[in-house]
Amino acid sequence: MLLCGGFMMERMKRVSIKDIALAVGVSTATVSLVLTGKNKNGRVSKEMSEKIKKVAHEMNYQPNRLAMSLQSGRSQTIGLLVADISNPFFGTLAFYVQEEMEKAGYAVIIMNTDESDVQMERMISLLRSRQVDGFIIVPTEFGEKSIAQLVDNRIPLVLIDRYYPSLQVNGVLIDNYQAAYEATRYLIDTHCERVALLIYENSQPHMIERERGYTNALKDAGLYDEELIKRVRYKYMDEDIIGAITWLAQKRKDMDGILFATNTIAMTGIKQLLNLGFRIGEDVHVVCFDKSDAFDFMPVFIPYIHQPIANMGRLASQLLIKQIEDVELGEELIHKLTARLVKK
Amino acid sequence: MLLCGGFMMERMKRVSIKDIALAVGVSTATVSLVLTGKNKNGRVSKEMSEKIKKVAHEMNYQPNRLAMSLQSGRSQTIGLLVADISNPFFGTLAFYVQEEMEKAGYAVIIMNTDESDVQMERMISLLRSRQVDGFIIVPTEFGEKSIAQLVDNRIPLVLIDRYYPSLQVNGVLIDNYQAAYEATRYLIDTHCERVALLIYENSQPHMIERERGYTNALKDAGLYDEELIKRVRYKYMDEDIIGAITWLAQKRKDMDGILFATNTIAMTGIKQLLNLGFRIGEDVHVVCFDKSDAFDFMPVFIPYIHQPIANMGRLASQLLIKQIEDVELGEELIHKLTARLVKK
DNA sequence: CTGAAAGCGCTTACAG
DNA sequence: CTGAAAGCGCTTACAG
């Protein structure tokens, strides 16, 4: 029984529950019951049930999830807001979020905020009007208000990679203080005495924590010097980094170590060090956040802080699903995973 | 007029057109008309119209796009299927597709096929049941049947990066033959006489074209040697590449150039060359597809074929939108963009 | 064991 | 100028 023989060349109207009901000679309610597997206590007879399934299959019935969603109030879709999907860190994060959510039957709509608060707000509202069941968000620097609104409205939400300390909301990130402390400590142990920090000029807690880890490690070793902290702007990153490295090279000829607060900063920073003739691992030691494929091509191994991206993505997804499905969540709001320093 | 004062702590039922109608004392039809801007020929009085807008705003009304979609049959959502979102090539592609589709009011659901035909089929069906308006797909090697079905059903669809020659469907990709020819020609001009090719063992047209470009360039120069073509498996890429390079180094000591058919192959390949003590640009010259940040760290510049990813993503999006909105499309089905060889 | 009816939140003829 | 009604494709009490 092929009902769509001659229509192959037209964009076909898809077959609905009604068409099946009509074909079998039964009500749509019965069809729905059978097809959704809610025919528990033998409500529909075995034979009828079989017949309905058979016809549905023959007619190549695909349920319209939009209609199901409208009915149930659940879209089985979540929104993932990242700063930039073309950045491998976020790409990988998206990969694992997607994988984990799909297992639970959710689709993921990914959008880029490009670090803009305005964009983030727009996208949240856009996705809400699409009735997403929840959000996983890498929040922007000054977007606290938009996030607070989600929290107030009890929208299922997990922040990832960064968070706002004032908000009562689930967060998944690494222990940035500990990671930066350990990385700095490593440089000290490598006999660096003048360790610089290159970091975003930015008030986000995860950056502040990294700076605090760096600062404390140096203070604990009696080596702290405020002048060695160089801040760069996200928008003018490249020129600021080049300027900072150049400055350090000229004014601070005793500089012998650098902690790069992000991988992106490290990429440009290391390039500039090489341009200026520094021999990494000899004239200057460096550590950075996150591995980059590029490091494999360096003549010397570049130590880095390994963020467990897969675990971050998976944990965030699991927390979100629990929120959506109203499962008890446990006390802990912020989940700090441990980042490992990889020294080779 | 704030109607939701005390409910802030409950997950609120969102305000609907009905609530507004009730509040203003008018029918839902009128509210809909005003709010969708379809109140052309003064159907609704100016004052009433203003009042409705005002109340809608005060009640913080957000339309439910699911309901709109069910009604209109348009979800304003498209599916983007890539091989792996954590790969920067696809991440960047996704970035531009997303950007372009968003401009036109479409959301993008991104999914990973992981190069699996089965996965691709599953995802297409999943997304169809979510009523996506169209697809942009990086097709898998043997997934022709799933794609053919979309074509038969006249689902708006654009293939990207790869295509199936037998199908009448829009495609956006680079001229792989020309690119590979030019790259190989460049190696010959650099005085290489024994140019190897490292390529996936794979029957996809884009790979075949790359091989054909390579082969013809060498034949035209009278330098072709079948033995210099080494095929690697996607699943066992690393070991196969290492094996291939090692083989070339041992058995083909006269090998003096390599064309890497993809960036991923190049990354491992170059690493292995370095491990074996080859000096790139001296003992052996290489060219590969796509730039990688890693190349900035090489002591010598690595020539690469620059694929115009942004243009590919944008063009694919525009073609898809035209299909969805039934705009005349022009004769050309396959759009081959020119890839540029970057020699520094 | 099965169906008629109401409803999810919208839009769109149709009638007045 | 405005409203009642039907419908998009489902599900879910309710009634029999």
XYZ file of C-alpha atoms (C1' of nucleotides) in Angstrom:
720
model
C 0.000 0.000 0.000
C 2.014 2.896 -1.293
C -0.082 6.030 -1.163
C 2.330 8.485 -2.612
C 3.317 6.931 -5.882
C 2.679 9.691 -8.366
C 3.562 12.616 -6.162
C 7.290 12.088 -6.011
C 7.971 15.227 -7.953
C 5.946 17.506 -5.694
C 7.035 18.521 -2.236
C 4.677 16.162 -0.438
C 2.391 16.916 2.400
C 3.579 14.621 5.122
C 1.290 11.926 6.401
C -0.325 12.684 9.720
C -1.977 10.692 12.414
C -5.272 11.635 10.800
C -4.338 9.971 7.520
C -3.523 6.795 9.367
C -6.743 6.945 11.364
C -8.635 7.373 8.123
C -6.828 4.521 6.426
C -7.357 2.112 9.315
C -10.861 3.319 10.107
C -10.207 4.296 13.682
C -9.929 7.521 15.687
C -6.819 9.653 15.860
C -6.803 9.142 19.603
C -6.346 5.428 19.156
C -3.579 5.898 16.643
C -1.799 8.302 18.928
C -2.110 5.944 21.840
C -0.626 3.049 19.935
C 2.132 4.989 18.235
C 3.339 6.675 21.407
C 3.436 3.318 23.158
C 0.965 4.483 25.812
C -1.250 1.488 25.188
C -0.452 -0.031 28.561
C -3.365 -1.818 30.150
C -4.546 -3.410 26.925
C -6.587 -0.360 26.074
C -6.299 -1.164 22.381
C -6.624 -4.741 21.148
C -3.536 -6.523 20.051
C -4.724 -6.911 16.460
C -5.778 -3.281 16.052
C -2.517 -2.154 17.560
C -0.540 -4.283 15.118
C -2.556 -3.078 12.191
C -2.058 0.572 13.092
C 1.678 0.113 13.417
C 1.802 -1.693 10.115
C -0.112 0.974 8.241
C 1.891 3.763 9.877
C 5.043 2.090 8.687
C 3.727 1.511 5.192
C 2.662 5.117 4.867
C 6.088 6.103 6.146
C 4.619 8.070 8.991
C 6.952 10.463 10.796
C 5.499 12.241 13.785
C 5.518 16.019 13.706
C 7.539 16.936 16.730
C 6.502 20.526 16.494
C 2.927 19.532 17.201
C 4.027 17.219 19.978
C 6.016 20.054 21.480
C 3.174 22.506 21.316
C 1.020 20.011 23.113
C 3.529 18.986 25.741
C 5.236 22.295 26.300
C 8.552 20.517 25.756
C 10.529 21.127 22.599
C 13.261 18.585 23.368
C 15.634 21.255 22.165
C 18.195 23.256 24.095
C 20.178 26.329 23.244
C 23.958 26.385 23.481
C 25.506 29.842 23.487
C 29.249 29.984 22.984
C 31.572 32.868 22.311
C 32.726 31.543 18.943
C 32.094 28.162 17.417
C 35.068 28.437 15.065
C 37.366 28.377 18.092
C 38.331 24.736 18.688
C 37.859 25.032 22.444
C 34.196 25.875 21.975
C 33.887 23.583 18.981
C 35.008 20.674 21.105
C 32.727 21.744 23.915
C 29.837 21.877 21.462
C 30.755 18.432 20.224
C 30.419 16.840 23.645
C 27.344 18.787 24.652
C 25.711 17.750 21.436
C 26.663 14.126 21.877
C 25.406 13.965 25.432
C 22.171 15.811 24.799
C 21.401 13.686 21.796
C 21.651 10.542 23.890
C 18.845 11.941 25.996
C 16.791 12.872 22.953
C 17.513 16.577 22.812
C 18.600 18.584 19.807
C 21.022 21.458 20.265
C 20.780 24.859 18.644
C 24.215 26.451 18.770
C 24.685 30.193 18.513
C 27.655 32.551 18.713
C 27.582 35.516 21.046
C 30.925 36.765 19.800
C 31.494 37.945 23.401
C 28.760 40.541 22.977
C 26.241 41.085 25.769
C 23.713 42.466 23.330
C 24.015 39.436 21.108
C 23.665 37.135 24.076
C 20.466 38.845 25.151
C 19.047 38.717 21.615
C 19.835 35.050 21.276
C 18.336 34.120 24.600
C 15.116 35.807 23.656
C 15.157 34.248 20.211
C 15.642 30.794 21.642
C 13.017 31.323 24.299
C 10.474 32.178 21.658
C 11.441 28.902 20.063
C 10.536 27.290 23.361
C 13.868 25.669 24.088
C 13.731 23.589 27.230
C 16.930 25.009 28.621
C 20.264 26.683 28.042
C 23.934 25.961 28.332
C 25.737 29.278 28.157
C 29.279 30.592 28.091
C 28.302 33.966 29.523
C 29.680 37.266 28.284
C 31.442 39.730 30.507
C 28.565 42.085 31.308
C 25.597 39.899 30.497
C 24.647 39.217 34.085
C 21.234 40.837 33.720
C 20.085 38.535 30.928
C 21.255 35.534 32.879
C 19.612 36.754 36.059
C 16.332 36.968 34.201
C 16.580 33.338 33.190
C 17.298 32.402 36.772
C 14.355 34.446 38.045
C 12.075 32.755 35.562
C 13.378 29.362 36.613
C 14.498 28.479 33.135
C 16.752 25.413 33.229
C 20.253 26.772 32.792
C 23.868 25.785 33.211
C 26.729 28.223 32.833
C 29.915 26.769 31.490
C 33.556 27.865 31.462
C 32.631 31.080 33.308
C 30.053 32.210 35.839
C 28.696 35.099 37.875
C 29.336 34.548 41.577
C 26.249 36.504 42.595
C 23.793 34.228 40.822
C 22.281 31.042 42.193
C 22.853 28.950 39.135
C 24.601 25.746 38.091
C 28.052 26.252 36.714
C 30.689 23.948 35.309
C 34.242 25.138 35.076
C 37.741 24.330 36.135
C 39.414 25.488 39.291
C 41.150 28.398 37.639
C 42.907 29.561 40.778
C 44.474 26.204 41.417
C 45.428 25.757 37.768
C 47.124 29.123 37.503
C 48.842 28.653 40.847
C 50.216 25.297 39.817
C 51.348 26.572 36.420
C 53.127 29.520 37.966
C 54.655 27.298 40.613
C 55.971 25.106 37.826
C 57.731 28.064 36.215
C 59.250 28.976 39.549
C 60.424 25.413 39.996
C 61.999 25.649 36.569
C 64.100 28.433 38.093
C 62.273 31.375 36.588
C 62.517 34.431 38.788
C 60.711 37.041 36.720
C 57.460 35.482 35.585
C 55.109 37.636 33.505
C 51.375 37.150 32.981
C 49.534 37.923 29.768
C 45.819 38.134 30.416
C 42.644 39.754 29.115
C 41.771 43.127 30.535
C 38.488 41.799 31.755
C 36.581 41.489 34.991
C 35.270 37.984 34.531
C 35.755 35.737 37.542
C 37.577 33.042 35.636
C 40.190 35.569 34.541
C 40.410 37.078 38.004
C 40.944 33.628 39.474
C 43.737 32.936 37.052
C 45.401 36.193 37.947
C 44.946 35.467 41.645
C 46.549 32.045 41.264
C 49.482 33.584 39.442
C 49.835 36.401 41.951
C 49.703 34.203 45.015
C 52.167 31.683 43.670
C 54.659 34.478 43.056
C 53.971 36.160 46.380
C 54.410 32.855 48.185
C 57.802 32.594 46.528
C 58.630 36.240 47.188
C 58.868 36.986 43.480
C 55.792 39.103 42.810
C 56.164 42.204 40.643
C 53.057 44.042 39.510
C 54.818 45.381 36.428
C 55.010 41.905 34.977
C 51.247 41.667 34.540
C 50.251 42.770 31.047
C 46.594 43.137 30.071
C 45.324 42.930 26.524
C 41.995 43.865 25.014
C 39.895 41.154 23.338
C 39.085 43.413 20.419
C 42.661 44.436 19.756
C 44.220 41.276 20.962
C 46.940 40.841 18.400
C 48.380 44.315 18.561
C 48.117 44.435 22.344
C 49.891 41.111 22.732
C 52.655 42.093 20.355
C 53.009 45.358 22.229
C 53.113 43.615 25.586
C 55.721 41.097 24.559
C 57.815 43.806 22.974
C 57.578 45.903 26.111
C 58.576 42.985 28.312
C 61.499 42.221 26.049
C 62.762 45.798 26.103
C 62.012 47.058 29.597
C 62.264 43.773 31.385
C 65.283 42.072 30.039
C 65.247 39.950 33.182
C 61.827 38.487 32.260
C 62.382 34.744 32.068
C 58.941 33.171 32.194
C 55.418 33.832 30.938
C 52.066 32.461 31.921
C 49.565 32.913 29.093
C 46.070 33.138 30.514
C 44.398 31.751 27.411
C 45.375 29.662 24.459
C 44.513 32.405 22.016
C 46.815 34.813 23.788
C 49.522 32.172 23.829
C 49.386 31.617 20.084
C 50.120 35.215 19.231
C 52.411 35.659 22.205
C 54.649 32.751 21.347
C 54.816 33.844 17.724
C 55.984 37.251 18.846
C 58.559 35.734 21.200
C 59.941 33.757 18.280
C 59.940 36.853 16.087
C 61.998 38.666 18.662
C 64.499 35.859 18.687
C 63.637 34.333 22.042
C 64.442 30.654 22.387
C 61.499 29.120 24.199
C 62.575 26.758 26.942
C 65.965 28.490 27.154
C 65.770 32.292 27.235
C 62.206 32.156 28.416
C 59.896 29.466 29.773
C 56.194 29.545 29.075
C 53.004 27.792 30.176
C 49.571 28.318 28.728
C 45.984 27.242 29.048
C 44.809 24.462 26.752
C 46.749 22.449 24.261
C 46.937 23.505 20.665
C 47.895 21.307 17.740
C 50.412 23.948 16.924
C 52.528 22.982 19.910
C 53.402 19.715 18.241
C 55.445 21.666 15.751
C 57.506 23.511 18.285
C 61.017 22.224 18.631
C 60.489 22.202 22.385
C 57.548 20.957 24.401
C 55.181 23.669 25.630
C 53.650 22.852 29.012
C 49.934 23.553 29.224
C 46.978 23.336 31.518
C 44.667 20.651 30.279
C 41.004 21.502 30.724
C 38.808 18.408 30.701
C 36.563 19.709 27.934
C 34.730 16.452 27.355
C 33.840 16.137 31.021
C 32.810 19.767 31.191
C 30.449 19.368 28.268
C 29.014 16.124 29.534
C 28.553 17.293 33.102
C 26.877 20.512 31.995
C 24.520 18.488 29.815
C 23.656 16.109 32.605
C 22.972 18.932 35.030
C 20.748 20.637 32.479
C 18.779 17.474 31.797
C 18.228 16.997 35.512
C 16.916 20.536 35.785
C 14.616 20.088 32.812
C 13.310 16.801 34.083
C 13.018 18.078 37.636
C 15.377 15.585 39.158
C 16.889 16.345 42.544
C 20.144 18.178 41.962
C 22.236 18.040 45.085
C 23.530 21.008 47.002
C 26.495 21.935 44.935
C 25.850 24.685 42.392
C 29.272 25.358 40.969
C 31.155 22.314 39.835
C 34.876 22.914 39.694
C 36.725 20.260 37.760
C 40.427 19.864 38.175
C 42.666 20.939 35.355
C 45.918 19.095 35.020
C 49.263 20.658 34.203
C 50.830 18.692 31.372
C 54.611 18.992 31.487
C 55.219 16.082 29.120
C 0.429 46.846 34.632
C 2.659 44.037 35.766
C 0.681 40.822 35.829
C 3.295 38.445 37.073
C 4.511 40.062 40.242
C 4.192 37.277 42.747
C 5.005 34.376 40.515
C 8.662 35.092 40.032
C 9.667 31.997 41.913
C 7.597 29.583 39.851
C 8.418 28.582 36.334
C 5.843 30.834 34.747
C 3.369 29.975 32.097
C 4.210 32.340 29.303
C 1.694 34.944 28.257
C -0.164 34.110 25.080
C -2.124 36.033 22.532
C -5.216 34.955 24.410
C -4.103 36.664 27.604
C -3.589 39.852 25.705
C -6.943 39.548 23.978
C -8.537 39.050 27.362
C -6.720 41.971 28.914
C -7.604 44.362 26.086
C -11.083 42.985 25.593
C -10.708 42.053 21.963
C -10.462 38.828 19.927
C -7.278 36.857 19.510
C -7.609 37.351 15.773
C -7.294 41.079 16.178
C -4.297 40.749 18.474
C -2.607 38.418 16.016
C -3.284 40.754 13.156
C -1.761 43.717 14.933
C 1.224 41.904 16.397
C 2.215 40.267 13.130
C 1.993 43.603 11.369
C -0.616 42.319 8.940
C -2.920 45.192 9.740
C -2.497 46.767 6.312
C -5.605 48.449 4.982
C -6.565 49.987 8.284
C -8.353 46.864 9.304
C -7.826 47.666 12.958
C -8.196 51.221 14.251
C -5.100 53.130 15.084
C -5.987 53.475 18.759
C -6.850 49.817 19.230
C -3.682 48.836 17.463
C -1.588 51.044 19.725
C -3.281 49.748 22.821
C -2.702 46.135 21.865
C 0.962 46.758 21.221
C 1.288 48.587 24.508
C -0.341 45.838 26.539
C 1.631 43.135 24.743
C 4.806 44.942 25.659
C 3.771 45.477 29.260
C 2.889 41.839 29.670
C 6.235 41.000 28.119
C 4.627 38.948 25.403
C 6.914 36.676 23.402
C 5.282 34.836 20.539
C 5.471 31.059 20.614
C 7.266 30.237 17.414
C 6.406 26.596 17.730
C 2.747 27.424 17.340
C 3.504 29.776 14.490
C 5.494 27.043 12.810
C 2.793 24.458 13.212
C 0.378 26.850 11.615
C 2.605 27.991 8.793
C 4.407 24.751 8.089
C 7.682 26.683 8.330
C 9.946 26.181 11.301
C 12.471 28.836 10.319
C 15.070 26.290 11.307
C 17.546 24.416 9.162
C 19.738 21.433 9.847
C 23.489 21.563 9.307
C 25.187 18.186 9.184
C 28.965 18.229 9.370
C 31.475 15.462 9.844
C 32.825 16.852 13.115
C 32.162 20.207 14.693
C 35.322 20.069 16.790
C 37.372 20.228 13.570
C 38.101 23.921 12.933
C 37.342 23.594 9.218
C 33.777 22.577 9.981
C 33.603 24.867 12.987
C 34.398 27.814 10.779
C 31.957 26.625 8.164
C 29.281 26.359 10.846
C 30.125 29.852 12.018
C 29.440 31.413 8.637
C 26.388 29.321 7.878
C 24.975 30.287 11.216
C 25.726 33.949 10.709
C 24.178 34.040 7.261
C 21.082 32.037 8.158
C 20.476 34.141 11.223
C 20.400 37.283 9.123
C 17.496 35.737 7.247
C 15.742 34.723 10.438
C 16.638 31.053 10.515
C 18.085 29.099 13.410
C 20.595 26.349 12.756
C 20.652 22.941 14.393
C 24.139 21.530 13.985
C 24.796 17.808 14.187
C 27.849 15.604 13.760
C 27.719 12.622 11.461
C 31.225 11.555 12.418
C 31.554 10.393 8.790
C 29.013 7.660 9.440
C 26.308 6.982 6.860
C 24.044 5.482 9.479
C 24.370 8.532 11.676
C 23.664 10.819 8.745
C 20.476 8.949 7.943
C 19.344 9.015 11.568
C 19.975 12.727 11.851
C 18.168 13.568 8.661
C 15.113 11.716 9.854
C 15.367 13.302 13.288
C 15.566 16.756 11.825
C 12.754 16.104 9.398
C 10.478 15.133 12.230
C 11.416 18.466 13.741
C 10.183 20.035 10.546
C 13.357 21.791 9.546
C 12.864 23.869 6.417
C 16.005 22.575 4.757
C 19.446 21.075 5.073
C 23.052 21.966 4.471
C 25.019 18.744 4.512
C 28.614 17.603 4.287
C 27.695 14.179 2.942
C 29.334 10.972 4.075
C 31.029 8.579 1.725
C 28.225 6.086 1.148
C 25.227 8.137 2.187
C 23.959 8.740 -1.302
C 20.667 6.972 -0.669
C 19.634 9.219 2.218
C 20.485 12.267 0.176
C 18.650 10.952 -2.868
C 15.553 10.594 -0.742
C 15.696 14.230 0.247
C 16.079 15.190 -3.381
C 13.132 13.001 -4.409
C 10.989 14.594 -1.760
C 12.021 18.031 -2.901
C 13.385 18.990 0.479
C 15.478 22.156 0.196
C 19.057 20.964 0.346
C 22.582 22.120 -0.379
C 25.578 19.825 -0.228
C 28.802 21.437 0.847
C 32.480 20.520 0.590
C 31.563 17.255 -1.162
C 28.849 15.987 -3.484
C 27.475 13.029 -5.393
C 27.802 13.590 -9.138
C 24.729 11.490 -9.910
C 22.306 13.656 -7.938
C 20.526 16.755 -9.198
C 21.225 18.890 -6.184
C 22.890 22.167 -5.296
C 26.479 21.843 -4.224
C 29.113 24.261 -3.018
C 32.731 23.244 -3.065
C 36.080 24.224 -4.408
C 37.559 23.124 -7.692
C 39.562 20.320 -6.172
C 41.115 19.234 -9.415
C 42.458 22.645 -10.191
C 43.657 23.171 -6.643
C 45.544 19.894 -6.513
C 46.966 20.450 -9.984
C 48.241 23.868 -9.064
C 49.722 22.655 -5.794
C 51.523 19.793 -7.469
C 52.705 22.100 -10.231
C 54.111 24.365 -7.562
C 56.147 21.509 -6.096
C 57.453 20.657 -9.562
C 58.403 24.285 -10.106
C 60.253 24.128 -6.806
C 62.369 21.456 -8.510
C 60.812 18.431 -6.846
C 61.038 15.396 -9.052
C 59.546 12.692 -6.835
C 56.319 14.092 -5.440
C 54.256 11.825 -3.179
C 50.569 12.124 -2.366
C 49.024 11.269 1.005
C 45.304 10.874 0.665
C 42.324 9.115 2.219
C 41.516 5.692 0.872
C 38.082 6.834 -0.090
C 35.917 7.022 -3.144
C 34.444 10.463 -2.595
C 34.580 12.723 -5.646
C 36.416 15.524 -3.903
C 39.222 13.124 -3.005
C 39.246 11.616 -6.478
C 39.483 15.074 -7.975
C 42.414 15.919 -5.781
C 44.160 12.753 -6.801
C 43.390 13.418 -10.456
C 44.829 16.926 -10.211
C 47.969 15.547 -8.649
C 48.272 12.741 -11.163
C 47.765 14.914 -14.212
C 50.209 17.550 -13.082
C 52.875 14.903 -12.672
C 52.003 13.172 -15.919
C 52.121 16.473 -17.750
C 55.623 16.918 -16.389
C 56.578 13.303 -17.121
C 57.148 12.612 -13.415
C 54.268 10.343 -12.500
C 54.987 7.281 -10.362
C 52.082 5.307 -8.986
C 54.137 4.073 -6.042
C 54.274 7.549 -4.617
C 50.553 7.599 -3.886
C 49.892 6.462 -0.341
C 46.356 5.912 0.931
C 45.376 6.089 4.579
C 42.224 4.997 6.356
C 40.135 7.591 8.185
C 39.698 5.318 11.178
C 43.358 4.483 11.535
C 44.642 7.725 10.206
C 47.541 8.300 12.544
C 49.137 4.905 12.266
C 48.569 4.747 8.520
C 50.133 8.149 7.971
C 53.123 7.330 10.115
C 53.491 4.083 8.230
C 53.227 5.791 4.871
C 55.779 8.455 5.671
C 58.140 5.870 7.094
C 57.758 3.756 3.980
C 58.409 6.710 1.717
C 61.475 7.615 3.712
C 62.893 4.105 3.556
C 61.915 2.804 0.145
C 61.845 6.083 -1.662
C 64.843 7.964 -0.567
C 64.489 10.051 -3.703
C 61.092 11.340 -2.514
C 61.485 15.092 -2.351
C 57.959 16.490 -2.200
C 54.590 15.641 -0.668
C 51.097 16.853 -1.367
C 48.868 16.288 1.655
C 45.285 15.880 0.517
C 43.800 17.205 3.745
C 44.908 19.346 6.613
C 44.402 16.575 9.127
C 46.667 14.276 7.161
C 49.236 17.050 6.900
C 49.362 17.620 10.638
C 50.348 14.069 11.443
C 52.399 13.730 8.289
C 54.552 16.756 8.957
C 55.069 15.687 12.543
C 56.324 12.327 11.346
C 58.605 13.974 8.784
C 60.128 16.038 11.573
C 60.474 12.961 13.776
C 62.386 11.240 11.029
C 64.749 14.157 10.797
C 63.533 15.634 7.518
C 64.115 19.333 7.115
C 60.934 20.715 5.555
C 61.686 23.110 2.717
C 65.122 21.560 2.246
C 65.110 17.748 2.168
C 61.457 17.697 1.295
C 58.917 20.254 0.129
C 55.287 19.991 1.136
C 51.950 21.559 0.287
C 48.669 20.854 2.017
C 45.013 21.757 1.986
C 43.897 24.505 4.368
C 45.909 26.610 6.695
C 46.455 25.598 10.260
C 47.538 27.847 13.106
C 50.255 25.340 13.719
C 52.064 26.400 10.574
C 52.911 29.724 12.166
C 55.240 27.874 14.461
C 57.172 26.140 11.762
C 60.574 27.591 11.121
C 59.746 27.572 7.429
C 56.570 28.651 5.682
C 54.259 25.817 4.647
C 52.428 26.534 1.392
C 48.748 25.654 1.504
C 45.611 25.706 -0.560
C 43.279 28.279 0.865
C 39.630 27.241 0.713
C 37.282 30.228 0.909
C 35.333 28.811 3.841
C 33.407 32.001 4.578
C 32.209 32.242 0.995
C 31.350 28.575 0.903
C 29.207 28.857 4.023
C 27.530 32.037 2.871
C 26.832 30.820 -0.648
C 25.408 27.534 0.604
C 23.140 29.458 2.963
C 21.946 31.781 0.240
C 21.209 28.911 -2.104
C 19.277 27.124 0.606
C 17.227 30.186 1.452
C 16.349 30.611 -2.193
C 15.177 27.024 -2.363
C 13.120 27.370 0.781
C 11.564 30.599 -0.375
C 11.054 29.271 -3.878
C 13.148 31.873 -5.602
C 14.411 31.173 -9.112
C 17.782 29.502 -8.766
C 19.608 29.715 -12.073
C 20.883 26.798 -14.091
C 24.050 26.025 -12.246
C 23.736 23.273 -9.670
C 27.298 22.757 -8.545
C 29.122 25.912 -7.574
C 32.864 25.482 -7.717
C 34.733 28.230 -5.956
C 38.366 28.813 -6.678
C 40.872 27.850 -4.040
C 44.054 29.868 -3.971
C 47.536 28.476 -3.410
C 49.228 30.536 -0.722
C 52.990 30.433 -1.124
C 53.634 33.374 1.201
C -11.883 -1.933 24.143
C -12.696 2.704 21.427
C -14.301 7.523 20.063
C -15.749 12.528 20.536
C -14.074 16.592 22.233
C -11.151 19.978 24.002
C -6.880 22.099 23.916
C -1.582 23.521 23.089
C -0.801 28.966 20.752
C -1.018 30.613 16.837
C -3.150 32.350 11.726
C -6.446 32.865 8.158
C -10.344 32.924 5.461
C -15.128 34.202 6.163
C -18.966 36.776 7.756
C -20.878 40.826 9.380
C -13.573 48.203 11.602
C -13.921 43.521 14.408
C -15.184 38.610 15.916
C -16.431 33.532 15.552
C -14.724 29.540 13.714
C -11.802 26.301 11.697
C -7.436 24.398 11.441
C -2.047 23.256 11.822
C -0.824 17.856 14.086
C -0.633 16.204 18.006
C -2.272 14.332 23.242
C -5.226 13.659 27.046
C -8.853 13.413 30.061
C -13.624 11.890 29.806
C -17.453 9.147 28.570
C -19.324 5.006 27.056
